[in-house]
């Protein structure tokens, strides 16, 4: 019976992976601007999702969990990188694999956001999750999600071509 | 432009970028993900493994010699979050520049493993809840608090390594295990402290402490070249004389 359960889990996870992997990868690519790095991060996140599948499967939106873990892993990757490459530049490392599609001021501004704001925007705007689900995925309150979204949008709107660019969000 | 219109505009722009990435696809098959997860699950090593990495530099921990040979008041008390642990006599909190401390900093994983509580997954705060103590004779003992978890009948302690053996640690229960870790990617600072790449055999003791609300939290104690009995003895002394205090 146990073997059957494991096989069921594996089949279910495989279905989830097939359905969600590309969506998650594109969201992470936008956030890190390096395809190879993004794929490594998403693979790492899916590995963790598989290791905790019985918990992750119960979440309202497992894709959001994967993206969040991948973006957290990006921070970790950067921390390790910073330790290992004393004089390295994160920008120069990321730029090596940059995609022309991602070469916009808005995407650049997104990458400059603090990781939590970037996670909120990735989940809310790129995965189209609602505030409550985003809050659940990030383990924070809905109010905190709204706050991070507000600050993130305030930073990103400067990159939008609009005649109201200088208006202050209240 | 208000928040709603900004939200809409940013969403549209990002959606355009996302759609333009239609050719971006994962090339890694699910079988590789599953296999990687299986390997890691089997060999998952907590931050406390850093303690045992002392083997890599040949640090010998003189054990029994110190225990009970000095008054309790003379012993170093280490605090991890709201928990206290009294070290064996002769051990002091390792200086930030010591090789013992270097192990802790170098080996602690930045990403960590998920919390098991509330169905919410967060990175463990290992970096602030792990400390090292060294003795004048070169011994090194590291302690770490693992994330809280809710024990179940099927998985009484998700933090302990596969194959760990149940033991009694004073009035607490614990699990002890032996494993090997392969140290790689040694950076300059670690190398300066004599940390070398390669295999190290490790002993880890997971002491299960009540964390309130039906949850538990493991105090993970690691050292190298110690017998099981010696490590358990240190843990039992440290917890009983230091009295676990939960704030």
PDB file of N, CA and C in Angstrom, chain B residues 110-174:
ATOM      1  N   UNK B 110      22.318  28.691   3.366  1.00  0.00           N
ATOM      2  CA  UNK B 110      21.556  29.937   3.325  1.00  0.00           C
ATOM      3  C   UNK B 110      20.096  29.691   3.022  1.00  0.00           C
ATOM      4  N   UNK B 111      19.838  28.669   2.234  1.00  0.00           N
ATOM      5  CA  UNK B 111      18.450  28.453   1.825  1.00  0.00           C
ATOM      6  C   UNK B 111      17.687  27.645   2.863  1.00  0.00           C
ATOM      7  N   UNK B 112      18.325  26.650   3.458  1.00  0.00           N
ATOM      8  CA  UNK B 112      17.684  25.896   4.504  1.00  0.00           C
ATOM      9  C   UNK B 112      16.559  25.000   4.009  1.00  0.00           C
ATOM     10  N   UNK B 113      15.788  24.522   4.951  1.00  0.00           N
ATOM     11  CA  UNK B 113      14.684  23.630   4.628  1.00  0.00           C
ATOM     12  C   UNK B 113      13.388  24.259   5.119  1.00  0.00           C
ATOM     13  N   UNK B 114      12.255  23.824   4.620  1.00  0.00           N
ATOM     14  CA  UNK B 114      11.001  24.463   5.006  1.00  0.00           C
ATOM     15  C   UNK B 114      10.639  24.212   6.467  1.00  0.00           C
ATOM     16  N   UNK B 115       9.926  25.158   7.030  1.00  0.00           N
ATOM     17  CA  UNK B 115       9.299  24.928   8.314  1.00  0.00           C
ATOM     18  C   UNK B 115       8.159  23.946   8.115  1.00  0.00           C
ATOM     19  N   UNK B 116       7.815  23.258   9.174  1.00  0.00           N
ATOM     20  CA  UNK B 116       6.765  22.262   9.045  1.00  0.00           C
ATOM     21  C   UNK B 116       5.480  22.712   9.715  1.00  0.00           C
ATOM     22  N   UNK B 117       5.485  23.896  10.260  1.00  0.00           N
ATOM     23  CA  UNK B 117       4.321  24.340  11.018  1.00  0.00           C
ATOM     24  C   UNK B 117       3.354  25.141  10.146  1.00  0.00           C
ATOM     25  N   UNK B 118       2.083  25.025  10.448  1.00  0.00           N
ATOM     26  CA  UNK B 118       1.036  25.866   9.879  1.00  0.00           C
ATOM     27  C   UNK B 118       0.893  25.698   8.371  1.00  0.00           C
ATOM     28  N   UNK B 119       1.533  24.727   7.816  1.00  0.00           N
ATOM     29  CA  UNK B 119       1.451  24.582   6.373  1.00  0.00           C
ATOM     30  C   UNK B 119       2.170  25.700   5.633  1.00  0.00           C
ATOM     31  N   UNK B 120       2.898  26.502   6.371  1.00  0.00           N
ATOM     32  CA  UNK B 120       3.632  27.618   5.760  1.00  0.00           C
ATOM     33  C   UNK B 120       5.108  27.256   5.733  1.00  0.00           C
ATOM     34  N   UNK B 121       5.739  27.582   4.643  1.00  0.00           N
ATOM     35  CA  UNK B 121       7.142  27.218   4.498  1.00  0.00           C
ATOM     36  C   UNK B 121       8.003  28.464   4.555  1.00  0.00           C
ATOM     37  N   UNK B 122       8.916  28.457   5.497  1.00  0.00           N
ATOM     38  CA  UNK B 122       9.799  29.613   5.644  1.00  0.00           C
ATOM     39  C   UNK B 122      11.225  29.106   5.808  1.00  0.00           C
ATOM     40  N   UNK B 123      12.136  29.950   5.496  1.00  0.00           N
ATOM     41  CA  UNK B 123      13.529  29.561   5.679  1.00  0.00           C
ATOM     42  C   UNK B 123      13.860  29.523   7.162  1.00  0.00           C
ATOM     43  N   UNK B 124      14.595  28.523   7.597  1.00  0.00           N
ATOM     44  CA  UNK B 124      14.958  28.458   9.007  1.00  0.00           C
ATOM     45  C   UNK B 124      15.964  29.541   9.358  1.00  0.00           C
ATOM     46  N   UNK B 125      15.871  30.057  10.542  1.00  0.00           N
ATOM     47  CA  UNK B 125      16.791  31.132  10.954  1.00  0.00           C
ATOM     48  C   UNK B 125      18.088  30.583  11.496  1.00  0.00           C
ATOM     49  N   UNK B 126      18.682  29.646  10.771  1.00  0.00           N
ATOM     50  CA  UNK B 126      19.900  29.017  11.265  1.00  0.00           C
ATOM     51  C   UNK B 126      21.001  30.032  11.546  1.00  0.00           C
ATOM     52  N   UNK B 127      21.049  31.042  10.706  1.00  0.00           N
ATOM     53  CA  UNK B 127      22.198  31.924  10.814  1.00  0.00           C
ATOM     54  C   UNK B 127      22.245  32.673  12.135  1.00  0.00           C
ATOM     55  N   UNK B 128      21.106  32.814  12.783  1.00  0.00           N
ATOM     56  CA  UNK B 128      21.102  33.503  14.064  1.00  0.00           C
ATOM     57  C   UNK B 128      20.885  32.524  15.206  1.00  0.00           C
ATOM     58  N   UNK B 129      20.611  31.264  14.895  1.00  0.00           N
ATOM     59  CA  UNK B 129      20.331  30.318  15.954  1.00  0.00           C
ATOM     60  C   UNK B 129      21.297  29.145  15.898  1.00  0.00           C
ATOM     61  N   UNK B 130      22.518  29.485  15.654  1.00  0.00           N
ATOM     62  CA  UNK B 130      23.552  28.459  15.641  1.00  0.00           C
ATOM     63  C   UNK B 130      24.804  29.065  16.268  1.00  0.00           C
ATOM     64  N   UNK B 131      25.385  28.352  17.203  1.00  0.00           N
ATOM     65  CA  UNK B 131      26.574  28.889  17.863  1.00  0.00           C
ATOM     66  C   UNK B 131      27.605  27.794  18.044  1.00  0.00           C
ATOM     67  N   UNK B 132      28.808  28.246  18.160  1.00  0.00           N
ATOM     68  CA  UNK B 132      29.910  27.308  18.315  1.00  0.00           C
ATOM     69  C   UNK B 132      30.651  27.613  19.608  1.00  0.00           C
ATOM     70  N   UNK B 133      31.143  26.564  20.229  1.00  0.00           N
ATOM     71  CA  UNK B 133      31.966  26.738  21.425  1.00  0.00           C
ATOM     72  C   UNK B 133      33.222  25.906  21.255  1.00  0.00           C
ATOM     73  N   UNK B 134      34.320  26.483  21.680  1.00  0.00           N
ATOM     74  CA  UNK B 134      35.590  25.785  21.538  1.00  0.00           C
ATOM     75  C   UNK B 134      36.285  25.705  22.891  1.00  0.00           C
ATOM     76  N   UNK B 135      37.092  24.688  23.043  1.00  0.00           N
ATOM     77  CA  UNK B 135      37.877  24.555  24.266  1.00  0.00           C
ATOM     78  C   UNK B 135      39.302  24.994  23.986  1.00  0.00           C
ATOM     79  N   UNK B 136      40.009  25.272  25.058  1.00  0.00           N
ATOM     80  CA  UNK B 136      41.394  25.716  24.909  1.00  0.00           C
ATOM     81  C   UNK B 136      42.250  24.636  24.258  1.00  0.00           C
ATOM     82  N   UNK B 137      41.836  23.403  24.429  1.00  0.00           N
ATOM     83  CA  UNK B 137      42.628  22.302  23.863  1.00  0.00           C
ATOM     84  C   UNK B 137      42.259  22.005  22.413  1.00  0.00           C
ATOM     85  N   UNK B 138      41.389  22.812  21.847  1.00  0.00           N
ATOM     86  CA  UNK B 138      41.105  22.660  20.429  1.00  0.00           C
ATOM     87  C   UNK B 138      39.798  21.975  20.093  1.00  0.00           C
ATOM     88  N   UNK B 139      39.034  21.577  21.118  1.00  0.00           N
ATOM     89  CA  UNK B 139      37.745  20.947  20.864  1.00  0.00           C
ATOM     90  C   UNK B 139      36.728  21.936  20.326  1.00  0.00           C
ATOM     91  N   UNK B 140      35.752  21.416  19.640  1.00  0.00           N
ATOM     92  CA  UNK B 140      34.747  22.298  19.032  1.00  0.00           C
ATOM     93  C   UNK B 140      33.401  21.598  19.068  1.00  0.00           C
ATOM     94  N   UNK B 141      32.439  22.263  19.658  1.00  0.00           N
ATOM     95  CA  UNK B 141      31.077  21.736  19.694  1.00  0.00           C
ATOM     96  C   UNK B 141      30.157  22.817  19.135  1.00  0.00           C
ATOM     97  N   UNK B 142      29.306  22.439  18.227  1.00  0.00           N
ATOM     98  CA  UNK B 142      28.363  23.406  17.657  1.00  0.00           C
ATOM     99  C   UNK B 142      26.947  23.014  18.015  1.00  0.00           C
ATOM    100  N   UNK B 143      26.098  24.005  18.192  1.00  0.00           N
ATOM    101  CA  UNK B 143      24.695  23.771  18.503  1.00  0.00           C
ATOM    102  C   UNK B 143      23.825  24.561  17.540  1.00  0.00           C
ATOM    103  N   UNK B 144      22.711  23.972  17.170  1.00  0.00           N
ATOM    104  CA  UNK B 144      21.773  24.673  16.290  1.00  0.00           C
ATOM    105  C   UNK B 144      20.361  24.310  16.677  1.00  0.00           C
ATOM    106  N   UNK B 145      19.470  25.254  16.497  1.00  0.00           N
ATOM    107  CA  UNK B 145      18.050  24.974  16.696  1.00  0.00           C
ATOM    108  C   UNK B 145      17.416  24.750  15.335  1.00  0.00           C
ATOM    109  N   UNK B 146      16.815  23.600  15.164  1.00  0.00           N
ATOM    110  CA  UNK B 146      16.121  23.310  13.912  1.00  0.00           C
ATOM    111  C   UNK B 146      14.758  23.993  13.931  1.00  0.00           C
ATOM    112  N   UNK B 147      14.108  24.099  12.794  1.00  0.00           N
ATOM    113  CA  UNK B 147      12.774  24.708  12.763  1.00  0.00           C
ATOM    114  C   UNK B 147      11.775  23.909  13.603  1.00  0.00           C
ATOM    115  N   UNK B 148      10.744  24.599  14.054  1.00  0.00           N
ATOM    116  CA  UNK B 148       9.677  23.914  14.797  1.00  0.00           C
ATOM    117  C   UNK B 148       8.962  22.941  13.880  1.00  0.00           C
ATOM    118  N   UNK B 149       8.400  21.925  14.472  1.00  0.00           N
ATOM    119  CA  UNK B 149       7.619  20.986  13.678  1.00  0.00           C
ATOM    120  C   UNK B 149       6.540  20.376  14.550  1.00  0.00           C
ATOM    121  N   UNK B 150       5.542  19.834  13.886  1.00  0.00           N
ATOM    122  CA  UNK B 150       4.480  19.130  14.595  1.00  0.00           C
ATOM    123  C   UNK B 150       4.693  17.638  14.375  1.00  0.00           C
ATOM    124  N   UNK B 151       5.020  16.915  15.423  1.00  0.00           N
ATOM    125  CA  UNK B 151       5.272  15.477  15.246  1.00  0.00           C
ATOM    126  C   UNK B 151       3.994  14.720  14.910  1.00  0.00           C
ATOM    127  N   UNK B 152       4.132  13.719  14.103  1.00  0.00           N
ATOM    128  CA  UNK B 152       3.014  12.837  13.791  1.00  0.00           C
ATOM    129  C   UNK B 152       3.445  11.411  14.107  1.00  0.00           C
ATOM    130  N   UNK B 153       2.476  10.519  14.124  1.00  0.00           N
ATOM    131  CA  UNK B 153       2.804   9.125  14.416  1.00  0.00           C
ATOM    132  C   UNK B 153       3.741   8.574  13.346  1.00  0.00           C
ATOM    133  N   UNK B 154       3.497   8.979  12.117  1.00  0.00           N
ATOM    134  CA  UNK B 154       4.317   8.462  11.022  1.00  0.00           C
ATOM    135  C   UNK B 154       5.701   9.102  11.007  1.00  0.00           C
ATOM    136  N   UNK B 155       5.748  10.392  11.315  1.00  0.00           N
ATOM    137  CA  UNK B 155       7.023  11.111  11.286  1.00  0.00           C
ATOM    138  C   UNK B 155       7.184  11.852  12.613  1.00  0.00           C
ATOM    139  N   UNK B 156       7.698  11.168  13.619  1.00  0.00           N
ATOM    140  CA  UNK B 156       7.818  11.831  14.928  1.00  0.00           C
ATOM    141  C   UNK B 156       8.841  12.957  14.933  1.00  0.00           C
ATOM    142  N   UNK B 157       9.849  12.864  14.090  1.00  0.00           N
ATOM    143  CA  UNK B 157      10.863  13.922  14.044  1.00  0.00           C
ATOM    144  C   UNK B 157      11.364  14.076  12.615  1.00  0.00           C
ATOM    145  N   UNK B 158      10.773  15.018  11.869  1.00  0.00           N
ATOM    146  CA  UNK B 158      11.157  15.170  10.461  1.00  0.00           C
ATOM    147  C   UNK B 158      12.547  15.748  10.272  1.00  0.00           C
ATOM    148  N   UNK B 159      13.130  16.270  11.361  1.00  0.00           N
ATOM    149  CA  UNK B 159      14.446  16.898  11.212  1.00  0.00           C
ATOM    150  C   UNK B 159      15.586  15.889  11.297  1.00  0.00           C
ATOM    151  N   UNK B 160      15.367  14.815  12.038  1.00  0.00           N
ATOM    152  CA  UNK B 160      16.448  13.844  12.230  1.00  0.00           C
ATOM    153  C   UNK B 160      16.742  13.116  10.928  1.00  0.00           C
ATOM    154  N   UNK B 161      17.963  12.689  10.809  1.00  0.00           N
ATOM    155  CA  UNK B 161      18.374  12.017   9.587  1.00  0.00           C
ATOM    156  C   UNK B 161      17.823  10.600   9.535  1.00  0.00           C
ATOM    157  N   UNK B 162      17.664  10.121   8.334  1.00  0.00           N
ATOM    158  CA  UNK B 162      17.213   8.751   8.144  1.00  0.00           C
ATOM    159  C   UNK B 162      18.189   7.793   8.830  1.00  0.00           C
ATOM    160  N   UNK B 163      17.617   6.840   9.562  1.00  0.00           N
ATOM    161  CA  UNK B 163      18.465   5.847  10.207  1.00  0.00           C
ATOM    162  C   UNK B 163      18.944   6.245  11.592  1.00  0.00           C
ATOM    163  N   UNK B 164      18.477   7.393  12.097  1.00  0.00           N
ATOM    164  CA  UNK B 164      18.891   7.822  13.434  1.00  0.00           C
ATOM    165  C   UNK B 164      18.300   6.885  14.487  1.00  0.00           C
ATOM    166  N   UNK B 165      19.046   6.687  15.573  1.00  0.00           N
ATOM    167  CA  UNK B 165      18.614   5.770  16.621  1.00  0.00           C
ATOM    168  C   UNK B 165      18.043   6.558  17.805  1.00  0.00           C
ATOM    169  N   UNK B 166      16.925   6.097  18.362  1.00  0.00           N
ATOM    170  CA  UNK B 166      16.347   6.790  19.520  1.00  0.00           C
ATOM    171  C   UNK B 166      17.223   6.617  20.764  1.00  0.00           C
ATOM    172  N   UNK B 167      17.361   7.697  21.507  1.00  0.00           N
ATOM    173  CA  UNK B 167      18.140   7.664  22.745  1.00  0.00           C
ATOM    174  C   UNK B 167      17.444   8.539  23.778  1.00  0.00           C
ATOM    175  N   UNK B 168      17.809   8.367  25.035  1.00  0.00           N
ATOM    176  CA  UNK B 168      17.337   9.245  26.101  1.00  0.00           C
ATOM    177  C   UNK B 168      18.461  10.217  26.429  1.00  0.00           C
ATOM    178  N   UNK B 169      18.084  11.485  26.478  1.00  0.00           N
ATOM    179  CA  UNK B 169      19.066  12.526  26.810  1.00  0.00           C
ATOM    180  C   UNK B 169      18.556  13.206  28.074  1.00  0.00           C
ATOM    181  N   UNK B 170      18.964  12.676  29.235  1.00  0.00           N
ATOM    182  CA  UNK B 170      18.397  13.170  30.476  1.00  0.00           C
ATOM    183  C   UNK B 170      16.904  12.919  30.462  1.00  0.00           C
ATOM    184  N   UNK B 171      16.147  13.993  30.670  1.00  0.00           N
ATOM    185  CA  UNK B 171      14.696  13.815  30.680  1.00  0.00           C
ATOM    186  C   UNK B 171      14.077  14.015  29.308  1.00  0.00           C
ATOM    187  N   UNK B 172      14.899  14.202  28.319  1.00  0.00           N
ATOM    188  CA  UNK B 172      14.388  14.389  26.956  1.00  0.00           C
ATOM    189  C   UNK B 172      14.648  13.154  26.110  1.00  0.00           C
ATOM    190  N   UNK B 173      13.918  13.105  25.028  1.00  0.00           N
ATOM    191  CA  UNK B 173      14.168  12.057  24.056  1.00  0.00           C
ATOM    192  C   UNK B 173      14.935  12.645  22.888  1.00  0.00           C
ATOM    193  N   UNK B 174      15.683  11.802  22.253  1.00  0.00           N
ATOM    194  CA  UNK B 174      16.461  12.303  21.120  1.00  0.00           C
ATOM    195  C   UNK B 174      16.750  11.217  20.116  1.00  0.00           C
TER     196      UNK B 174
END
